[in-house]
mmCIF file of C-alpha atoms and ligand atoms in Angstrom:
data_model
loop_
_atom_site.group_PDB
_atom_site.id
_atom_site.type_symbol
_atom_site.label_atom_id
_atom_site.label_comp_id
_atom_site.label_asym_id
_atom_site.label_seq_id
_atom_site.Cartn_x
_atom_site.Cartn_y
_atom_site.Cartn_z
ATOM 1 C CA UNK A 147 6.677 -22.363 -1.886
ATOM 2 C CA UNK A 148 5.402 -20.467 -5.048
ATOM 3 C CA UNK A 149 6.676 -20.504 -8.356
ATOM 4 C CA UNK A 150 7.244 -16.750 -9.127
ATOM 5 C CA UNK A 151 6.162 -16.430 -12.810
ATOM 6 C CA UNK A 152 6.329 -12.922 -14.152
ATOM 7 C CA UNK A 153 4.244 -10.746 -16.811
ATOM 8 C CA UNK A 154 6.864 -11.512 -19.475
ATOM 9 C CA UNK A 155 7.909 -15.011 -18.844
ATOM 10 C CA UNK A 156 7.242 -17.941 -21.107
ATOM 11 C CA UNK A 157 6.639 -21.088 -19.202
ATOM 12 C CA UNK A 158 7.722 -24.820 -20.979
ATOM 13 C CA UNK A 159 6.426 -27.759 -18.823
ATOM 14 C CA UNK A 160 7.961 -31.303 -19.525
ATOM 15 C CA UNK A 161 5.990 -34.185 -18.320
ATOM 16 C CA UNK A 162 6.474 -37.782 -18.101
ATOM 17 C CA UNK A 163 4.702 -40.789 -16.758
ATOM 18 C CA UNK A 164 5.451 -40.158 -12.860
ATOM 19 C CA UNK A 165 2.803 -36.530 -13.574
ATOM 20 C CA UNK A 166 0.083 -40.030 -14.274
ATOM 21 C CA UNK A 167 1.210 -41.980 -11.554
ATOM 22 C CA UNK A 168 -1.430 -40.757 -8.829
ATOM 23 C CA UNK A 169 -3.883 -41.447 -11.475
ATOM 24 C CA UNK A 170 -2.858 -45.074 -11.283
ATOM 25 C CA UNK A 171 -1.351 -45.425 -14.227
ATOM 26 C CA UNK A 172 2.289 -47.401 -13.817
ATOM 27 C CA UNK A 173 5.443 -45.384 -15.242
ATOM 28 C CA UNK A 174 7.787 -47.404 -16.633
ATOM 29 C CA UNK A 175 11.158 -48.095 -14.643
ATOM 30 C CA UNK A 176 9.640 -48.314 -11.144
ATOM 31 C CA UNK A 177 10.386 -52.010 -9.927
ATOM 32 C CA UNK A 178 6.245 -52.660 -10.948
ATOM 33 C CA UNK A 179 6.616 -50.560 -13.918
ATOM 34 C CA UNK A 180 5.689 -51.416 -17.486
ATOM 35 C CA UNK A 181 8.717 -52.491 -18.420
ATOM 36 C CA UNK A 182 9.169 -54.975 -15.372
ATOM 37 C CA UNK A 183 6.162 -56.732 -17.355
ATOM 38 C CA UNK A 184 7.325 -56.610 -21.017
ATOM 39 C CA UNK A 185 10.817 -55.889 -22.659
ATOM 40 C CA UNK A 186 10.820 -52.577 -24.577
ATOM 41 C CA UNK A 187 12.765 -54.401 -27.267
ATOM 42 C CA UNK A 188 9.330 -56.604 -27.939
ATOM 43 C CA UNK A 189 6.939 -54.219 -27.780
ATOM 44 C CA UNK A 190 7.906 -50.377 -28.458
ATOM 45 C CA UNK A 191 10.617 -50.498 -31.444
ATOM 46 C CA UNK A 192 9.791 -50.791 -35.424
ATOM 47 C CA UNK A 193 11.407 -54.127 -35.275
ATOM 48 C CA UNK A 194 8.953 -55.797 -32.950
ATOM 49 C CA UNK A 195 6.103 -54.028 -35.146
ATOM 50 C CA UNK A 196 7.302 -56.032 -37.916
ATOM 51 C CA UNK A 197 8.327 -59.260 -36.073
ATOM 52 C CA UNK A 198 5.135 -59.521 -34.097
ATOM 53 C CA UNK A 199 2.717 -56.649 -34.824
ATOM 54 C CA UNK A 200 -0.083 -59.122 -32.105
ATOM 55 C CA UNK A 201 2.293 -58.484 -29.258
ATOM 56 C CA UNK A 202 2.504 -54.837 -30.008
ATOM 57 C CA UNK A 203 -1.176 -54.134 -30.451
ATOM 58 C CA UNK A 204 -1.752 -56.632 -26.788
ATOM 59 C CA UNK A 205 0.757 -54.040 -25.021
ATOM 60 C CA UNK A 206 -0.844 -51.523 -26.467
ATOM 61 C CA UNK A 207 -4.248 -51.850 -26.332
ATOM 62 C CA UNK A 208 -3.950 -53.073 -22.405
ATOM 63 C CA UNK A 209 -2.317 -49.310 -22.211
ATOM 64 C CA UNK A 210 -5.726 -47.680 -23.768
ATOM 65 C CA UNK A 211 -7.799 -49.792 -21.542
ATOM 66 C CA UNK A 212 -5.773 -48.686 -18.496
ATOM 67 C CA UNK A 213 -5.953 -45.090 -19.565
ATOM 68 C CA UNK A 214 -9.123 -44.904 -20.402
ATOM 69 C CA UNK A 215 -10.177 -46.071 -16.962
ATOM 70 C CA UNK A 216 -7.835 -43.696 -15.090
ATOM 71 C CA UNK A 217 -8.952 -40.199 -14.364
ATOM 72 C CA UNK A 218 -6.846 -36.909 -13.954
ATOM 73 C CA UNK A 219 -5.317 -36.147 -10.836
ATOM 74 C CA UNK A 220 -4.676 -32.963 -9.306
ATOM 75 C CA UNK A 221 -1.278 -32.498 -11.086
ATOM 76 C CA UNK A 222 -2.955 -32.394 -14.015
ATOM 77 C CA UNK A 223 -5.694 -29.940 -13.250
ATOM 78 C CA UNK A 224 -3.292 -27.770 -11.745
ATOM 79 C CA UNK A 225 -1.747 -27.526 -15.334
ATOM 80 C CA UNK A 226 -4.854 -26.663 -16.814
ATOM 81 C CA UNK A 227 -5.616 -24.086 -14.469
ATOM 82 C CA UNK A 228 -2.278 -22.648 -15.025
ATOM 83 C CA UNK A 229 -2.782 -22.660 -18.662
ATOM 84 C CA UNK A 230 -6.330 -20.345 -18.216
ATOM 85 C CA UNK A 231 -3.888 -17.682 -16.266
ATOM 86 C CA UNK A 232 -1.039 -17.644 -18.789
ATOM 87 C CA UNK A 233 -2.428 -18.501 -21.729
ATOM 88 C CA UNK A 234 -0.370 -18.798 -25.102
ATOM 89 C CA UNK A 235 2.874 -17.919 -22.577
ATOM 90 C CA UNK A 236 2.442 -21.530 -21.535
ATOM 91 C CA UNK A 237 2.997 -25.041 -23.682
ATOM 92 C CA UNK A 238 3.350 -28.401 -21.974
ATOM 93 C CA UNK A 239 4.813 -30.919 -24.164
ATOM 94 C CA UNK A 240 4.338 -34.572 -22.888
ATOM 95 C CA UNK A 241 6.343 -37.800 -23.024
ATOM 96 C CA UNK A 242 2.964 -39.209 -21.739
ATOM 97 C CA UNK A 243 0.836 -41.315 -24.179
ATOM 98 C CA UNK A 244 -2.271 -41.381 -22.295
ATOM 99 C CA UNK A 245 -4.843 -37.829 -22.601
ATOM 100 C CA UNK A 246 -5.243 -37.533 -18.938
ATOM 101 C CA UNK A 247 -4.090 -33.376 -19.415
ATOM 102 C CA UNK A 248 -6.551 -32.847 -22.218
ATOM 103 C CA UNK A 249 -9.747 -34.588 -19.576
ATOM 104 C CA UNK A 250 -8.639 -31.904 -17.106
ATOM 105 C CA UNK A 251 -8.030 -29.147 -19.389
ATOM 106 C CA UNK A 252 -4.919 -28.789 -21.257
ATOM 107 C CA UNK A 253 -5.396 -27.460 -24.862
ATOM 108 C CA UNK A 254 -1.930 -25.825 -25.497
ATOM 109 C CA UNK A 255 -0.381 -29.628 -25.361
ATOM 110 C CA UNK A 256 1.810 -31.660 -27.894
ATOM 111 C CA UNK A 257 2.538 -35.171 -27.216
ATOM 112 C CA UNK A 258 6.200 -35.974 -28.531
ATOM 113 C CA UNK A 259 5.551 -39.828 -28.344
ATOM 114 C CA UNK A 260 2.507 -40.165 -29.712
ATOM 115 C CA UNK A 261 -1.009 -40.738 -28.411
ATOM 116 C CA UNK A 262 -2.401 -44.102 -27.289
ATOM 117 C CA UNK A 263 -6.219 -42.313 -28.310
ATOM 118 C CA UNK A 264 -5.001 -42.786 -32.232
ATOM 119 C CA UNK A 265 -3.508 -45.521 -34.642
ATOM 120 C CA UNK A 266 -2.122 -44.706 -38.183
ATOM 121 C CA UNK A 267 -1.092 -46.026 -41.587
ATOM 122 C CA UNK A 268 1.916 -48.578 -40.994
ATOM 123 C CA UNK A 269 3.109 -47.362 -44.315
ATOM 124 C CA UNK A 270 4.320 -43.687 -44.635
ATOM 125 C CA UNK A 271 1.405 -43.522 -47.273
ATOM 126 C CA UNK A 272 0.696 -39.610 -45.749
ATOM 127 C CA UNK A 273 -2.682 -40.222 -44.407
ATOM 128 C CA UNK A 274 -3.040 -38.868 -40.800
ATOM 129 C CA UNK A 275 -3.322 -40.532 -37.506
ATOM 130 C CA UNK A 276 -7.200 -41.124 -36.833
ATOM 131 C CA UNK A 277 -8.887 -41.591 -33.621
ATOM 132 C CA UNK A 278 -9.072 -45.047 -32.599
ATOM 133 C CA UNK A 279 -10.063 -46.494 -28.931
ATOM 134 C CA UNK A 280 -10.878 -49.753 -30.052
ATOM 135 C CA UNK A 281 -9.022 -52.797 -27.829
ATOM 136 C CA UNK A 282 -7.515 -55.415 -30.295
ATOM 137 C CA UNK A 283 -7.777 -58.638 -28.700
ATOM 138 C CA UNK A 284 -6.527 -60.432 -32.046
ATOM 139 C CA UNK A 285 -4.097 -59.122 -35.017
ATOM 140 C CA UNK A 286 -7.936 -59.730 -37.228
ATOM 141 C CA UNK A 287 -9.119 -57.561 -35.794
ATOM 142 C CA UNK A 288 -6.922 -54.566 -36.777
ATOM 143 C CA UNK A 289 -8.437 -52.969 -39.564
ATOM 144 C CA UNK A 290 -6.100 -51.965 -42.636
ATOM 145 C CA UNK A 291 -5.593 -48.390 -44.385
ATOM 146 C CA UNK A 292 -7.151 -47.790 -47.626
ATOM 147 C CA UNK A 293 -3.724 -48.060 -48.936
ATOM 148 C CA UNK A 294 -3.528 -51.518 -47.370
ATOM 149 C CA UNK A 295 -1.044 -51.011 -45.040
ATOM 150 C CA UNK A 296 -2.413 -52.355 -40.881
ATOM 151 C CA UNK A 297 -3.413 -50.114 -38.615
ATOM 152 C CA UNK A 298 -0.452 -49.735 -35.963
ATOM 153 C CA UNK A 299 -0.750 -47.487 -32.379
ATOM 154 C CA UNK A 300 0.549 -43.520 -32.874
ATOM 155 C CA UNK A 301 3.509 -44.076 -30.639
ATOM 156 C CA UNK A 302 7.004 -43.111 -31.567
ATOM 157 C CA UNK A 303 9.227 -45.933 -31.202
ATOM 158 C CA UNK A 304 12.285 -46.395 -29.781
ATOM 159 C CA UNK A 305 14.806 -45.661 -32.853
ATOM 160 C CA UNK A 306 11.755 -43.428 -34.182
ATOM 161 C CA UNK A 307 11.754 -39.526 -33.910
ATOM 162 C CA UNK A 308 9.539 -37.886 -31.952
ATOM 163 C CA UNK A 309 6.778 -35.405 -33.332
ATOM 164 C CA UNK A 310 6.645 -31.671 -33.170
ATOM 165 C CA UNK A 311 10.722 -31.554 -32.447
ATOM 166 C CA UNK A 312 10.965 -27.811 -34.606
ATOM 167 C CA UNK A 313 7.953 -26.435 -32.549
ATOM 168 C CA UNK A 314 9.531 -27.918 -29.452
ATOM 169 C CA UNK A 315 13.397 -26.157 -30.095
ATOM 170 C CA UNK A 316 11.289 -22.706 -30.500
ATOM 171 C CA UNK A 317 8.903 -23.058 -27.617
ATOM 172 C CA UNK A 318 12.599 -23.933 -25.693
ATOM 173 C CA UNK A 319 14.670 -21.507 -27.327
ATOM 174 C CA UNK A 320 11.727 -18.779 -26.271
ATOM 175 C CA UNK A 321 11.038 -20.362 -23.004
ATOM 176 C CA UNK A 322 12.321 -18.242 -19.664
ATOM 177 C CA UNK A 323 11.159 -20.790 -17.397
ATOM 178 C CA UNK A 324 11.420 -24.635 -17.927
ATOM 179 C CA UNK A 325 9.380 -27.195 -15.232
ATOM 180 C CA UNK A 326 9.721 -30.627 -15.609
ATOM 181 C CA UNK A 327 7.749 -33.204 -14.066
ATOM 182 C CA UNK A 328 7.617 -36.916 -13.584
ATOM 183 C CA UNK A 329 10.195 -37.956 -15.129
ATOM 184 C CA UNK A 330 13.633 -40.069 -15.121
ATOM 185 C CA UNK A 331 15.738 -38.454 -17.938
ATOM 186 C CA UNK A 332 16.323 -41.300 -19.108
ATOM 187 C CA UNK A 333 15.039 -41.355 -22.445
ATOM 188 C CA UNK A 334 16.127 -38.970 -25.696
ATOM 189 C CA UNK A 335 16.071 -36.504 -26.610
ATOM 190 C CA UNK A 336 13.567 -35.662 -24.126
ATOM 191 C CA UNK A 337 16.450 -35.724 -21.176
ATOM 192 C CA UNK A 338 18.156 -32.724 -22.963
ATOM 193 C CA UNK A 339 15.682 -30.310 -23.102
ATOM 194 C CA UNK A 340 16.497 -29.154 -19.741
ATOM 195 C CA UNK A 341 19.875 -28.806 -21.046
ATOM 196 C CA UNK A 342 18.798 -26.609 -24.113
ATOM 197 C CA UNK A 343 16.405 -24.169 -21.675
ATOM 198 C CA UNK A 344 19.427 -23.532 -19.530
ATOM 199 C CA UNK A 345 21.644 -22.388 -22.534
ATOM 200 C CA UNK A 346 18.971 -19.826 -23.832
ATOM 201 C CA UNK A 347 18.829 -18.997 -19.964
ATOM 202 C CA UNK A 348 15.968 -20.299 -18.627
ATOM 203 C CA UNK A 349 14.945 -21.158 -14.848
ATOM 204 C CA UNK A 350 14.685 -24.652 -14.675
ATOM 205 C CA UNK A 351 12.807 -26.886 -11.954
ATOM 206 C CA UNK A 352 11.987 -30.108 -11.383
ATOM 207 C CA UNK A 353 9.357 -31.896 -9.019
ATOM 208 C CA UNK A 354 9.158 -35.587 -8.176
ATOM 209 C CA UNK A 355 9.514 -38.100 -5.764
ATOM 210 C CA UNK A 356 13.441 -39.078 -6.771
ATOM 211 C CA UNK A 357 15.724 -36.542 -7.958
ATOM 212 C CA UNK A 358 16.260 -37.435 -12.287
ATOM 213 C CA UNK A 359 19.383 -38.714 -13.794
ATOM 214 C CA UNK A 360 19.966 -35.062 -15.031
ATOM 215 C CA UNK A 361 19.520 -33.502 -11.671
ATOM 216 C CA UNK A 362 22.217 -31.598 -12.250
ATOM 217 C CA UNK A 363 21.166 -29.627 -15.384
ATOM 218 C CA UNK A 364 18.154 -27.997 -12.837
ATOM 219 C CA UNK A 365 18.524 -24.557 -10.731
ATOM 220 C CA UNK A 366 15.852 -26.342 -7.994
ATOM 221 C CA UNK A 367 14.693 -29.857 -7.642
ATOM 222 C CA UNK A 368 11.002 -29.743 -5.421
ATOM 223 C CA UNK A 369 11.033 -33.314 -3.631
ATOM 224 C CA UNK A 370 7.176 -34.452 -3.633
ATOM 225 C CA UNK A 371 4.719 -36.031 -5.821
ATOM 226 C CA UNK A 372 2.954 -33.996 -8.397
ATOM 227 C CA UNK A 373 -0.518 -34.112 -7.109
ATOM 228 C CA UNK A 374 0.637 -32.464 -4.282
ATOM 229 C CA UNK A 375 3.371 -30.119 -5.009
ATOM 230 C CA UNK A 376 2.022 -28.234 -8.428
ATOM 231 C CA UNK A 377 -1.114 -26.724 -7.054
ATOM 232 C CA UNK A 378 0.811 -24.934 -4.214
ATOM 233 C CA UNK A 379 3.576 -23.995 -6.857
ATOM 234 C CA UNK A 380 1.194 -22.429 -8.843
ATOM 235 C CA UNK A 381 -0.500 -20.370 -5.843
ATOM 236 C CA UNK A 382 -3.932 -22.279 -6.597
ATOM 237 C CA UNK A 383 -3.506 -24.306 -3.428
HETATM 238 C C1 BV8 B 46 15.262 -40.824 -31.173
HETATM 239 C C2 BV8 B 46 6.336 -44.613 -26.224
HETATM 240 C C3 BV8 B 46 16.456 -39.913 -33.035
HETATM 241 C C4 BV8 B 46 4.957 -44.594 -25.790
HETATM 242 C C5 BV8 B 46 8.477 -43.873 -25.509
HETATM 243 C C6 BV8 B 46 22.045 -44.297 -26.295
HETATM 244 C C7 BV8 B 46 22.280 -43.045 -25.767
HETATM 245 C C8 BV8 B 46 21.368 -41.993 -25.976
HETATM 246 C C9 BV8 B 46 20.193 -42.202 -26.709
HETATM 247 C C10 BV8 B 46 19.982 -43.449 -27.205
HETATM 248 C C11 BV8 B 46 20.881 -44.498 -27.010
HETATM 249 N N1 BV8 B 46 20.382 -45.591 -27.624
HETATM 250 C C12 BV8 B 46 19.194 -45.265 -28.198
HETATM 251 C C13 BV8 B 46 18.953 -43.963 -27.965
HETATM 252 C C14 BV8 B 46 17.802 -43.189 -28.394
HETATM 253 C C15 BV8 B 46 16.574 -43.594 -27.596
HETATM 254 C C16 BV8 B 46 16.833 -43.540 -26.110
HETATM 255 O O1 BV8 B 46 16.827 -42.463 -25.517
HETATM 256 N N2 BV8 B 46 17.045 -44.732 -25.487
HETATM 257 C C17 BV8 B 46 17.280 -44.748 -24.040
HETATM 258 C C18 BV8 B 46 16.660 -46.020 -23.448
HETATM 259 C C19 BV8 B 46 18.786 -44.669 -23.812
HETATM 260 N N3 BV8 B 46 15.556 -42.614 -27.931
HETATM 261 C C20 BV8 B 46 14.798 -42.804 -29.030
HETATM 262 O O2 BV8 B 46 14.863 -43.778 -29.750
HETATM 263 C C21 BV8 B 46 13.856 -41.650 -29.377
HETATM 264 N N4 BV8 B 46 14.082 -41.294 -30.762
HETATM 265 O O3 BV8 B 46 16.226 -40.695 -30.452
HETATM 266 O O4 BV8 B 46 15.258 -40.519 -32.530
HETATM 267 C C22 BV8 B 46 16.279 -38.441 -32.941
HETATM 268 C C23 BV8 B 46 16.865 -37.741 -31.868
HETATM 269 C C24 BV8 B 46 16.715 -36.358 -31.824
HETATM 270 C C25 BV8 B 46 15.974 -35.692 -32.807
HETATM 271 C C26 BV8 B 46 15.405 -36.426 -33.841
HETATM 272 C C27 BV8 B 46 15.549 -37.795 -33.917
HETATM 273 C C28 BV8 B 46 12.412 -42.053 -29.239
HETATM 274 C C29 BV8 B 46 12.113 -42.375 -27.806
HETATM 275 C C30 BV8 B 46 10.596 -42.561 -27.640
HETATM 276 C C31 BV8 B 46 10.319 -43.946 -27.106
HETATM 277 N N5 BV8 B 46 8.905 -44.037 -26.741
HETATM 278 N N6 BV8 B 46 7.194 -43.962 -25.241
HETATM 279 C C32 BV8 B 46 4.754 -45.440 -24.569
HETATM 280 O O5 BV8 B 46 4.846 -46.665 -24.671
HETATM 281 O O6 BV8 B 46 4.489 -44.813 -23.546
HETATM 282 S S1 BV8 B 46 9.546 -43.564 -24.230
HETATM 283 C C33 BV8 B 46 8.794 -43.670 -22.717
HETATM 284 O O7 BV8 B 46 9.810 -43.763 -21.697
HETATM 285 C C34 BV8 B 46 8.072 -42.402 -22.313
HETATM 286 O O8 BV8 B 46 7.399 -41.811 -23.388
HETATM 287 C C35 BV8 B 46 9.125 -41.496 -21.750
HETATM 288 O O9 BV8 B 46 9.645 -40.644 -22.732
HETATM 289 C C36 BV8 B 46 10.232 -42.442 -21.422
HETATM 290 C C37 BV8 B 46 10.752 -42.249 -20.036
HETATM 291 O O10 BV8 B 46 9.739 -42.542 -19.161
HETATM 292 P P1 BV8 B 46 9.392 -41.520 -17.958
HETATM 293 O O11 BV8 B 46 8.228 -40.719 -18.374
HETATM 294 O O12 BV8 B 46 10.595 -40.758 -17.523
HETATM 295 O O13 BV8 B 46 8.991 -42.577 -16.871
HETATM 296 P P2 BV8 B 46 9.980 -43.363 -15.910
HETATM 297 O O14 BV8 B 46 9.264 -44.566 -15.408
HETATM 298 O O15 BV8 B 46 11.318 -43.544 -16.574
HETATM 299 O O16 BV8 B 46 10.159 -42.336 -14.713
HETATM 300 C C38 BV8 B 46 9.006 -41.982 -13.961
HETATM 301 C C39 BV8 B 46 9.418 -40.828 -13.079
HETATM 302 O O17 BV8 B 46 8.253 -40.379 -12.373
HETATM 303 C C40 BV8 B 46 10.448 -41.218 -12.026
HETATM 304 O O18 BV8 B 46 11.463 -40.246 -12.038
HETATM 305 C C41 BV8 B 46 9.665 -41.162 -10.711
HETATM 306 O O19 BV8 B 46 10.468 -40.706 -9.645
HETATM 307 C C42 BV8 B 46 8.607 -40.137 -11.034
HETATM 308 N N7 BV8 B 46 7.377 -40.242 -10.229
HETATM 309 C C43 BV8 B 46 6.809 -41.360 -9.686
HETATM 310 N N8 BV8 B 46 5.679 -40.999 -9.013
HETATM 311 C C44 BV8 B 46 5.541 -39.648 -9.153
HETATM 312 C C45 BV8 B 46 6.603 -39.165 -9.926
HETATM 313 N N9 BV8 B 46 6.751 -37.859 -10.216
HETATM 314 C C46 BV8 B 46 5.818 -37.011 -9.745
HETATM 315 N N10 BV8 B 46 4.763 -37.394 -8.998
HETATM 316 C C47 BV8 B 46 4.601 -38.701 -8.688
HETATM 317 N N11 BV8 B 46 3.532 -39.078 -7.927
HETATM 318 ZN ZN1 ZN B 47 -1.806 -46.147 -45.646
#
């Protein structure tokens, strides 16, 4: 089936990690997820930063490696190739740390938790993220900010707020149709967006394997994996 997308509407896509999982990158809650490894309370809140900034930067920098060897699937470059027919009527804004939608295409992207490509200033000294690859295999060799504050990953934190959340309630608030993709609703404020789109009257679909926790906030749920479903939904299949 086809996703009917009209001259006037204004599509919002929502992704999460299960839009990366054909790309062989693990989500999170599946029983061989990311957190079946490491307890989000040790390695993705401010707390564990400061308790053990080594741990953080091991999780993290095994997450670059992994991403950087992964390539995008077709879920991805069906995004892309829906973004060169709608143009600036189109934003996807990703829960997704990894740049696997900017290696297939994606320019009118925000990441809302961060980006595993960049590390900033510990301190809120105001200097911006910077690129940064590098794989830390010790806390020595993390370098520091000129204002001597360590280097930590650009990921929002659980208890921290996530970026871009004006320019996300006006792409919503404008939005007419709302996808979502890969992921559990399980997470905030991220899990209510689908919530806010249907109160300024959006459609709103979602497409995975397992139906989300807030199935029930979507007109359709398409059963399938993203590699497979989005390029038929878009017509490019
Ligand atoms: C905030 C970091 C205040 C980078 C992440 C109690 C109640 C309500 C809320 C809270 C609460 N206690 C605490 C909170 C707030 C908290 C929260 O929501 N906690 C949860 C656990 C209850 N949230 C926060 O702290 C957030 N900040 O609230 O600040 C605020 C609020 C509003 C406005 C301003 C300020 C910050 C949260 C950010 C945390 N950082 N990532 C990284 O390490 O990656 S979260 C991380 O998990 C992801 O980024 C993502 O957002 C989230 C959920 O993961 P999913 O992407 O959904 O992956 P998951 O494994 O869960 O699911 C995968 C899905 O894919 C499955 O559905 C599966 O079926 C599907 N799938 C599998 N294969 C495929 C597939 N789909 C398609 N195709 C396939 N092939
Ligand atoms: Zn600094």
């Amino acid at each position: 089936m086809q996703l009917s997308i009209a001259p006037h509407d204004r599509v919002f896509v929502l992704t999460g990690a299960g839009i990366s999982a054909e790309s062989g990158l693990p989500t999170f809650r599946a029983e061989d997820g990311l957190w079946a490894g490491h307890r989000v309370e040790d390695v993705c809140t401010p707390e564990a930063w400061d308790r053990n900034p080594a741990q953080v930067w091991e999780f993290y920098s095994m997450r670059r490696q992994a991403a950087q060897r992964a390539q995008p699937n077709p879920a991805h470059f069906a995004l892309a190739a829906l973004e060169a027919r709608l143009g600036e009527r189109l934003l996807v804004c990703t829960q997704n740390v990894d740049d696997l939608h900017e290696r297939a295409g994606s320019t009118r992207l925000l990441h809302m938790h961060g980006e595993l490509a960049k590390s900033r200033c510990e301190r809120e000294c105001g200097r911006p993220p910077v690129e940064d690859r590098r794989l830390y295999a010790s806390l020595d060799q993390v370098p520091f900010c000129v204002c001597g504050g360590r280097l930590r990953p650009h990921i929002v934190f659980f208890g921290e707020t996530p970026l871009e959340m004006e320019r996300i309630q006006r792409e919503l608030a404008a939005a007419t149709c709302m996808l979502v993709v890969g992921t559990s609703g399980s997470v905030y404020p991220a899990a209510n967006f689908v919530h806010w789109a249907r109160r300024s009257g959006a459609r709103t679909i979602y497409v995975g394997p397992e139906a989300p926790l807030n199935a029930e906030a979507f007109s359709q749920v398409i059963e399938g994996r993203a590699g497979e479903i989005l390029p038929d939904l878009f017509g490019q299949g």
